[in-house]
XYZ file of C-alpha atoms in Angstrom:
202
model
C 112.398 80.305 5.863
C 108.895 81.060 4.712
C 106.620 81.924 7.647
C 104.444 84.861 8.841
C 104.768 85.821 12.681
C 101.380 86.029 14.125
C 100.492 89.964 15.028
C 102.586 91.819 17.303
C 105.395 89.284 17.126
C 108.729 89.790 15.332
C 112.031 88.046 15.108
C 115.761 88.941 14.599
C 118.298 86.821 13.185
C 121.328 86.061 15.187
C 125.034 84.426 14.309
C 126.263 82.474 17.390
C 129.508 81.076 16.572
C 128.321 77.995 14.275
C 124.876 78.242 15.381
C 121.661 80.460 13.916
C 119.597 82.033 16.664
C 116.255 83.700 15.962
C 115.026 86.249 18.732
C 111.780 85.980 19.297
C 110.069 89.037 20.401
C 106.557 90.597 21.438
C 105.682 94.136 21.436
C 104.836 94.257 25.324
C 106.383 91.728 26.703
C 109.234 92.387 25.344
C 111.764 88.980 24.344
C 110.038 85.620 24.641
C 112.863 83.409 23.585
C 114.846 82.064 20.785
C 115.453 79.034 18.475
C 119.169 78.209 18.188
C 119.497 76.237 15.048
C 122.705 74.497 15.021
C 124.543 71.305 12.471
C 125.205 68.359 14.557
C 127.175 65.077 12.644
C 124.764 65.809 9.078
C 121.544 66.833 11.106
C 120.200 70.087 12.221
C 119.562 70.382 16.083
C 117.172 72.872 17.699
C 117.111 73.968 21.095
C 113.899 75.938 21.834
C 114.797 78.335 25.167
C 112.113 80.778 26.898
C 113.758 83.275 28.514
C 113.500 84.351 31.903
C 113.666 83.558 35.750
C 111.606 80.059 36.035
C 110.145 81.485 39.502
C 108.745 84.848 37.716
C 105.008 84.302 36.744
C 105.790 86.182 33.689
C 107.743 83.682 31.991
C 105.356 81.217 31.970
C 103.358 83.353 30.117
C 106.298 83.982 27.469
C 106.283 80.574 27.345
C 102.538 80.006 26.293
C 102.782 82.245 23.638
C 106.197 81.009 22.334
C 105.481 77.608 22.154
C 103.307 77.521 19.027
C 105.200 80.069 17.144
C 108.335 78.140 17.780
C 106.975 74.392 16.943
C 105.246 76.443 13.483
C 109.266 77.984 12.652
C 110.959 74.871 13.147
C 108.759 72.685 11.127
C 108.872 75.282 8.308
C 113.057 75.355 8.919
C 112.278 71.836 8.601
C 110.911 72.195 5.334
C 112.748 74.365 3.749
C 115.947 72.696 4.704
C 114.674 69.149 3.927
C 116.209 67.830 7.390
C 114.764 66.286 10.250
C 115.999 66.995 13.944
C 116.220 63.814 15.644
C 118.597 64.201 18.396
C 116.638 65.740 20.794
C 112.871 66.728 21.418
C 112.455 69.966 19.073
C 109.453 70.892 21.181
C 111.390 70.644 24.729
C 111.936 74.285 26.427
C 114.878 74.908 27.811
C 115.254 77.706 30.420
C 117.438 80.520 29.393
C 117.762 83.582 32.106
C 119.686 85.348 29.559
C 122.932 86.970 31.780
C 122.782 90.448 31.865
C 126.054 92.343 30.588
C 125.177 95.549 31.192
C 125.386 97.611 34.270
C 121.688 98.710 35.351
C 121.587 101.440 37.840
C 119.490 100.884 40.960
C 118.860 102.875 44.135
C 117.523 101.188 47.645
C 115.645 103.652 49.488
C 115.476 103.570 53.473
C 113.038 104.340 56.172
C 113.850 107.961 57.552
C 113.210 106.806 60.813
C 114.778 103.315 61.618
C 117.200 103.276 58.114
C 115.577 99.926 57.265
C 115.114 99.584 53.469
C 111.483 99.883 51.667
C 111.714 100.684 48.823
C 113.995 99.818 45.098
C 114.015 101.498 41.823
C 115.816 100.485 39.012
C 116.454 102.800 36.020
C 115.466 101.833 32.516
C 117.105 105.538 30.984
C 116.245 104.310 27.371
C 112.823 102.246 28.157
C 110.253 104.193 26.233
C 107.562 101.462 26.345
C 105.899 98.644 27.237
C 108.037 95.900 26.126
C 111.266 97.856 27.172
C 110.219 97.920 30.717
C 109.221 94.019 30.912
C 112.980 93.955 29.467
C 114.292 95.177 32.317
C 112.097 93.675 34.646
C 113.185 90.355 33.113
C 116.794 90.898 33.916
C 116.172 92.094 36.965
C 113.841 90.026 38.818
C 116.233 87.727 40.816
C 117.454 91.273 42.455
C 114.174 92.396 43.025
C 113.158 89.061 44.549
C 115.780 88.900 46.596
C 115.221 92.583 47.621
C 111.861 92.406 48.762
C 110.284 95.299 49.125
C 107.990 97.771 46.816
C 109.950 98.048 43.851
C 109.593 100.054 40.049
C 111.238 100.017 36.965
C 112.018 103.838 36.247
C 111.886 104.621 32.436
C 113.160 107.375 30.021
C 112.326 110.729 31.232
C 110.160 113.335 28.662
C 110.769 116.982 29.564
C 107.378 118.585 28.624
C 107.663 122.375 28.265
C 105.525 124.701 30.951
C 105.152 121.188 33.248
C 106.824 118.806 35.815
C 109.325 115.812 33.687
C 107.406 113.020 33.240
C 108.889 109.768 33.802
C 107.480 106.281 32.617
C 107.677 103.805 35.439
C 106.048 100.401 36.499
C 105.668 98.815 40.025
C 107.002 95.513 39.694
C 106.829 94.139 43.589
C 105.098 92.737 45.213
C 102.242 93.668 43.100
C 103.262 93.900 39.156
C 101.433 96.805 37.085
C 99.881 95.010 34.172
C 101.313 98.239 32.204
C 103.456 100.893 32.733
C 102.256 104.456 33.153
C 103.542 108.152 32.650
C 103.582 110.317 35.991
C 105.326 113.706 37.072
C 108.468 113.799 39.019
C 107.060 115.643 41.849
C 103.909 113.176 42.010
C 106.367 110.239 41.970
C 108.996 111.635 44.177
C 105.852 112.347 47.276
C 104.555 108.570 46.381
C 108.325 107.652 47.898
C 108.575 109.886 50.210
C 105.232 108.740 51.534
C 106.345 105.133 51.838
C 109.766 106.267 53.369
C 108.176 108.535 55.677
C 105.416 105.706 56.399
C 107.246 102.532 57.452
C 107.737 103.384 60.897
C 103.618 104.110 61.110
C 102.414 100.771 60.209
């Protein structure tokens, strides 16, 4: 396949059993989707799947920016293979909340005054950026629905000699941080203790 991903896009090749996935990925949102390019009876079927929870605002916007890159690969697949898909709609999105395999550590933190909980962080340990942390947030977005309450994605910490560890992190509920930022432990740690301390105020 001869085609250029657009700027900040890149794809890795996957073998699923008889099938050819390509990963489709963006350098801050992290994955968008795939293409799963599979031989049906003579005829090559594609199934075009964004990824993500179909109630998270975010996916749509995977979706808008997957679209065209997706209909541009397959016609080029297309072309290269001289075959035409014409089982299903090439251009129809299925929704793929890809399952998560991997244990991802959480803590709920409680009011220290009537135990009820306010707060959830979920730790990224190897989410150095951007597209990383929507990663996680991805996967983890039916929890933190369900949860609730004020909720961040805790990243990768960076010990900085002579100051505090900084941590990257990202509020994700009920507000979402457009990006995620660097801040000290201790300045993080009296944020929560504020909002644990707090609850019973309001």
């Amino acid at each position: 396949m001869n085609y250029t991903l657009p700027k900040g896009i890149s794809c890795r090749k996957e073998i699923i059993q008889n099938s050819v996935a390509y990963i489709i990925r963006h350098e801050n949102l992290g994955d968008l989707g795939r293409i799963v390019v599979s031989e049906k009876k003579g005829m090559c079927h594609f199934s075009s799947e964004v990824v993500g929870d179909p109630q998270d605002p975010t996916t749509k916007r995977r979706l808008e920016i997957l679209e065209p890159i997706t209909k541009s690969m397959i016609a080029e697949i297309e072309k290269s293979t001289q075959s035409k898909m014409k089982e299903t709609d090439s251009h129809h999105f299925q929704q793929n909340i890809m399952p998560n395999y991997h244990k991802i550590p959480s803590k709920i933190l409680p009011c220290l005054k009537c135990n009820q909980i306010v707060a959830l962080l979920i730790f990224a340990e190897n989410a150095d950026n951007q597209a990383a942390m929507e990663d996680y947030y991805r996967l983890m977005y039916p929890k933190i629905k369900e949860m609730n309450v004020e909720s961040w994605i805790v990243g990768k910490e960076q010990i900085i000699r002579h100051q505090n560890i900084i941590t990257y992190v990202m509020k994700v509920w009920p507000q979402k941080d457009e990006i995620a930022y660097k801040i000290s432990f201790d300045e993080f740690n009296q944020k929560i203790k504020k909002l644990q301390n707090g609850h019973c105020l309001n």
